[in-house]
CSV table of C-alpha atoms in Angstrom, one decimal:
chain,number,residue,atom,x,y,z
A,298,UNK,CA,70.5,-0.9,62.9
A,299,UNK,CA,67.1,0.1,61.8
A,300,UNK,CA,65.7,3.4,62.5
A,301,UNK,CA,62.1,4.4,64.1
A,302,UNK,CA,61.2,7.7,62.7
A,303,UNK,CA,59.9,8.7,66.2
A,304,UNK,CA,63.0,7.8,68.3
A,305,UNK,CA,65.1,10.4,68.0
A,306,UNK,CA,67.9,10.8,70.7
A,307,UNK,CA,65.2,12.5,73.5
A,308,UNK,CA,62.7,9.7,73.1
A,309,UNK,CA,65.7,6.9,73.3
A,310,UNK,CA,66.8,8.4,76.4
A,311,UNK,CA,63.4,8.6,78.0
A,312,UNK,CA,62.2,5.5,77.1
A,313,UNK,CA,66.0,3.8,78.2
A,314,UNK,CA,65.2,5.3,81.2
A,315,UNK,CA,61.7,4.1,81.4
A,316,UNK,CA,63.0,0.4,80.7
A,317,UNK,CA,65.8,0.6,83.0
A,318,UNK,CA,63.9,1.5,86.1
A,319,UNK,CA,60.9,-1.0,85.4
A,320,UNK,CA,63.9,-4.2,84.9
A,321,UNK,CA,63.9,-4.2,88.6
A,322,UNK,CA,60.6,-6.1,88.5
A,323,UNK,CA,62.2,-8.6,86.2
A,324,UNK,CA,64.6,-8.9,88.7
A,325,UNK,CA,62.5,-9.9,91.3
A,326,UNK,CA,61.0,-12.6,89.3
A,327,UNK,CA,64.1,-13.8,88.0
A,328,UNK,CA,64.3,-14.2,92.5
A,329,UNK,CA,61.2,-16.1,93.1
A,330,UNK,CA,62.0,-18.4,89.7
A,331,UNK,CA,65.2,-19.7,91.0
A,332,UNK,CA,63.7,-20.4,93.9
A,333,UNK,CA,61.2,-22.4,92.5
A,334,UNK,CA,63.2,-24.1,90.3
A,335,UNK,CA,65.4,-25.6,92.9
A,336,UNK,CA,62.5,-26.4,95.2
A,337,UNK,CA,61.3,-28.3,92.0
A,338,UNK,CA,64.8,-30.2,91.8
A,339,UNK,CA,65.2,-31.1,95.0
A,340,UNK,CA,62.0,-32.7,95.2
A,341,UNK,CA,62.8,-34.9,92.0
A,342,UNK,CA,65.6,-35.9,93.1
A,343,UNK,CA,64.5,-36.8,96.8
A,344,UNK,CA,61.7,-38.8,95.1
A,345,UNK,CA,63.9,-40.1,92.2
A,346,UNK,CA,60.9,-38.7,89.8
A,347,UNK,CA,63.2,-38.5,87.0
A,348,UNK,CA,63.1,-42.2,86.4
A,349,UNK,CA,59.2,-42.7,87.7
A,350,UNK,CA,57.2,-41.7,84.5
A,351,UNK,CA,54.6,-43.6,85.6
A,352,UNK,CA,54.5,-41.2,88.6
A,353,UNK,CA,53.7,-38.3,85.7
A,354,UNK,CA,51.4,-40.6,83.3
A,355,UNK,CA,48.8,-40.8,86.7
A,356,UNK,CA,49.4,-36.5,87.3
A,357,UNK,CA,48.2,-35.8,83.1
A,358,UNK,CA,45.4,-38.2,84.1
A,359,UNK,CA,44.2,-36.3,87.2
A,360,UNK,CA,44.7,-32.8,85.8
A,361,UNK,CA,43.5,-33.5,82.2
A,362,UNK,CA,44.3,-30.4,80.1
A,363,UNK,CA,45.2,-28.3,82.6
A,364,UNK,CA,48.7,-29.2,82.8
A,365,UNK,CA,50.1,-28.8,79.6
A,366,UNK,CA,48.0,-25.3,79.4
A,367,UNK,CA,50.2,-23.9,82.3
A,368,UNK,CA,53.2,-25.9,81.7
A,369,UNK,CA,52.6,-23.8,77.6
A,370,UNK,CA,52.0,-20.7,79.1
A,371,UNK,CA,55.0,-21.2,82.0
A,372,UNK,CA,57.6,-21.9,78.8
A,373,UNK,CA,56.0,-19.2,76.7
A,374,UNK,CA,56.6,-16.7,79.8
A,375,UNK,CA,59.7,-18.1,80.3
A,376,UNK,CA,60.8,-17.9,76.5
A,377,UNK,CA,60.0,-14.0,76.5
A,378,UNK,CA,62.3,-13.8,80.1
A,379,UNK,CA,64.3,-16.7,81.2
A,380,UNK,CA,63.0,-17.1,85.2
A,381,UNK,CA,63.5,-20.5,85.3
A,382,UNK,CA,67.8,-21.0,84.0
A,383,UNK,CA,69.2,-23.2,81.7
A,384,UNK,CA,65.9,-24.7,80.1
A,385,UNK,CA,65.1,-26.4,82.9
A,386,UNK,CA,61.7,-26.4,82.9
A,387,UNK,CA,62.0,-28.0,79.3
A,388,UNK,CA,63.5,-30.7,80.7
A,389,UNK,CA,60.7,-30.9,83.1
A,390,UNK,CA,58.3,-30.9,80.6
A,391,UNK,CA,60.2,-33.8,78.5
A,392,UNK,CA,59.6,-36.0,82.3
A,393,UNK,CA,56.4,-35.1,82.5
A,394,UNK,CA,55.0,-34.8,79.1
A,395,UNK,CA,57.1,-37.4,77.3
A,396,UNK,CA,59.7,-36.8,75.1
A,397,UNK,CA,57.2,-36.2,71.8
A,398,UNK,CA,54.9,-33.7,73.7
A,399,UNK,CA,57.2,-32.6,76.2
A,400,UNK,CA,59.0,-31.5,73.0
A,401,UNK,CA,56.2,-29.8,71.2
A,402,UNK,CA,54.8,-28.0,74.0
A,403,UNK,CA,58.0,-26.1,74.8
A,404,UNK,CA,58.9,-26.1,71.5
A,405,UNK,CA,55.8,-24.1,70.4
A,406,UNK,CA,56.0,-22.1,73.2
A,407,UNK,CA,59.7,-21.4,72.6
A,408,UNK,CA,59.0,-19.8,68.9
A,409,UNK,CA,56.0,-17.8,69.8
A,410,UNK,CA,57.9,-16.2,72.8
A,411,UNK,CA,60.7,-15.1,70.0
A,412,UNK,CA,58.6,-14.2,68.0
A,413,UNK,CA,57.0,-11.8,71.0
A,414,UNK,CA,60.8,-10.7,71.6
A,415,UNK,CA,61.9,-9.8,67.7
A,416,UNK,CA,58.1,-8.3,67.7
A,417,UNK,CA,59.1,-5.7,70.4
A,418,UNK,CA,62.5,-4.7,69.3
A,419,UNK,CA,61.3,-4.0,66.2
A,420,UNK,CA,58.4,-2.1,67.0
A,421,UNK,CA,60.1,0.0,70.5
A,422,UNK,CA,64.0,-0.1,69.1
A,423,UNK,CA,66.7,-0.1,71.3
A,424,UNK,CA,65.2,1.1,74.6
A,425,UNK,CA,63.3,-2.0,75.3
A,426,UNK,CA,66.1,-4.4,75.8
A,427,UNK,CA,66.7,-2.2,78.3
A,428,UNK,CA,64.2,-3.4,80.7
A,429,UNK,CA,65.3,-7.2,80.4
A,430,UNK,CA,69.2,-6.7,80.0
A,431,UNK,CA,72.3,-4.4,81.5
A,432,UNK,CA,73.9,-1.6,79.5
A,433,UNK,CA,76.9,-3.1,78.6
A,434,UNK,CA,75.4,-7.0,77.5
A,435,UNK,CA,73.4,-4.7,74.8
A,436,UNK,CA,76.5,-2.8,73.7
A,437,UNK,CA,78.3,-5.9,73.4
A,438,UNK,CA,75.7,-7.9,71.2
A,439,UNK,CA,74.5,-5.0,69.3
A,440,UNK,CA,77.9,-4.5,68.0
A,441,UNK,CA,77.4,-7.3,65.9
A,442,UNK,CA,74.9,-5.6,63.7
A,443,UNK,CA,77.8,-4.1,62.5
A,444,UNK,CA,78.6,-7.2,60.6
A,445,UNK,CA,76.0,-7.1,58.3
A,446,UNK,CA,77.0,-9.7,56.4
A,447,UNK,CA,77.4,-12.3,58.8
A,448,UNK,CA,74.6,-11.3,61.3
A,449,UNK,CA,72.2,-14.3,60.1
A,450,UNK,CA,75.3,-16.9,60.5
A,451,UNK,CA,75.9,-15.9,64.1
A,452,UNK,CA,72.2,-16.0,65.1
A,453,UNK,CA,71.9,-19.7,63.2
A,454,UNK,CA,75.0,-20.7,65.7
A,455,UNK,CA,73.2,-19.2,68.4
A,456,UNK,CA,70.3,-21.1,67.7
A,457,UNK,CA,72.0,-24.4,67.4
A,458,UNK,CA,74.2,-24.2,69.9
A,459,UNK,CA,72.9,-25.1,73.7
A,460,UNK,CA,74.0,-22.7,76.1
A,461,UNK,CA,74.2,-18.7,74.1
A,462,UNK,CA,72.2,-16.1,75.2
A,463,UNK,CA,69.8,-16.7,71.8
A,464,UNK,CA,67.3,-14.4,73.9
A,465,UNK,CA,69.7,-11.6,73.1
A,466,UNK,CA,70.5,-11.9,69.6
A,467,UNK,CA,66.7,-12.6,69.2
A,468,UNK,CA,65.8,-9.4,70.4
A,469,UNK,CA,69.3,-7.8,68.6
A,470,UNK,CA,67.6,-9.5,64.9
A,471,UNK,CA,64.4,-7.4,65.6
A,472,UNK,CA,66.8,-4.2,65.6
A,473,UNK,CA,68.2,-5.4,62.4
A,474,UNK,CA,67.5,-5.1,58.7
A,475,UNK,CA,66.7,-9.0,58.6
A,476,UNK,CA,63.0,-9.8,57.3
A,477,UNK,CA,60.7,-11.7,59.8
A,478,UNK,CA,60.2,-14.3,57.1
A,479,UNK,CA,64.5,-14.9,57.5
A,480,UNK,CA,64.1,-14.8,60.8
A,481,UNK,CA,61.4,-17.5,61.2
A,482,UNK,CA,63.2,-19.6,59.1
A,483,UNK,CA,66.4,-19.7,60.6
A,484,UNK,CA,64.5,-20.4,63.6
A,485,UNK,CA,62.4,-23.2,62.3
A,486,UNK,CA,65.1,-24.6,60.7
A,487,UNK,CA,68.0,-24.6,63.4
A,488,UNK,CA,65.8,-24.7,66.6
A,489,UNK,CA,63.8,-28.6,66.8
A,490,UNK,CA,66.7,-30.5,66.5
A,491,UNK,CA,68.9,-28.6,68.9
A,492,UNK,CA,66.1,-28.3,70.9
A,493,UNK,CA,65.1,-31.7,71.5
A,494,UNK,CA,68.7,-33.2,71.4
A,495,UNK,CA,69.0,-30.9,74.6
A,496,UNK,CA,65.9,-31.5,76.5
A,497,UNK,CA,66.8,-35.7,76.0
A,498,UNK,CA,70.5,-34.8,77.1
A,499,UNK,CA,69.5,-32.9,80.3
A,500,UNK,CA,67.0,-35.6,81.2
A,501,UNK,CA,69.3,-38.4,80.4
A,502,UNK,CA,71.6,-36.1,82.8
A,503,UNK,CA,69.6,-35.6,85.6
A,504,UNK,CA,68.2,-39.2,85.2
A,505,UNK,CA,71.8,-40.4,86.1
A,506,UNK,CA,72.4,-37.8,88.5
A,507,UNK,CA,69.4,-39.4,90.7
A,508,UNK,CA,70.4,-42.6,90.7
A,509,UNK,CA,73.5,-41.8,92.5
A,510,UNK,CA,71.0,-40.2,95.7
A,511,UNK,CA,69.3,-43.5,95.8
């Protein structure tokens, strides 16, 4: 794990503290975001939106460039801090947006908000994943720094693989010795595929899922 010559053991243990007590505001977004998000779902569903784009091609006409502004800056938030589960709004998005800007928007988003994450890891050390994860999910993933070797294999599974906590181990390579430049490229490299394979899968999902409440 790399060291910051100004975190020595009483700084880490004032600023864990700092970031421990300030994760209960996370928290209380993390609230209000599932809430949201299954408001969101349960009016797709009801209205079958999922397999209306015509519905969404007259809401980008009305709202012009506003829409894909908030729906960047929504993934981009929810890239740094996961409020809405599962990549939902990403599938969303690939409704709303179409599959090839759907795609791109969250996509962008999506690196510049793990960029953001390795960014602060590196520059605060351990400390700050303590204001966006418990005590014992950042004991369990650091410990893989201690497989130096193999470090940049398990994030490039993380990446591709749907489903791992890839906020984690993004945050976990800014505490390693791994060079940004690595790190970009694994993610450019093992993120667009993956990425769009799973925002057509979930849509394809939900799609089918919608049908059956017709």
């Amino acid at each position: 794990m790399r060291r910051h010559k100004w975190l020595d053991n009483q700084n880490e243990a004032k600023y864990t503290a700092f970031f421990s007590e300030h994760k209960k505001f996370i928290k209380w977004a993390t609230g209000i975001g599932l809430i949201i998000t299954a408001i969101i779902f349960f009016y797709f569903f009801k209205n079958n939106l999922f397999n209306r784009p015509e519905v969404f091609a007259n809401f980008i006409r009305n709202h012009g460039f506003a829409a894909p502004f908030v729906y960047f800056i929504l993934s981009f938030l929810n890239a740094i801090y996961p409020i809405i589960p599962g990549g939902m709004g990403n599938v969303v998005g690939y409704s709303v947006f179409g599959p090839i800007w759907g795609f791109l928007i969250a996509f962008i988003a999506n690196i510049l908000g793990s960029i953001v994450l390795f960014s602060l890891a590196r520059a605060f050390g351990k400390p700050i994943l303590y204001a966006f994860f418990n005590e014992d999910t950042i004991n369990k993933y650091v410990s893989y720094l201690d497989r130096k070797n193999y470090f940049a294999v398990f994030l490039v599974i993380v990446y591709i693989v749907p489903g791992l906590p890839d906020d984690v181990f993004t945050m976990v390579a800014g505490l390693s010795s791994l060079s940004f430049k690595r790190f970009m490229l694994i993610q450019l490299t093992c993120k667009p595929l993956t990425t769009f394979l799973y925002m057509s899968g979930l849509n394809r999902l939900f799609s089918f899922i919608s049908n059956l409440f017709q």
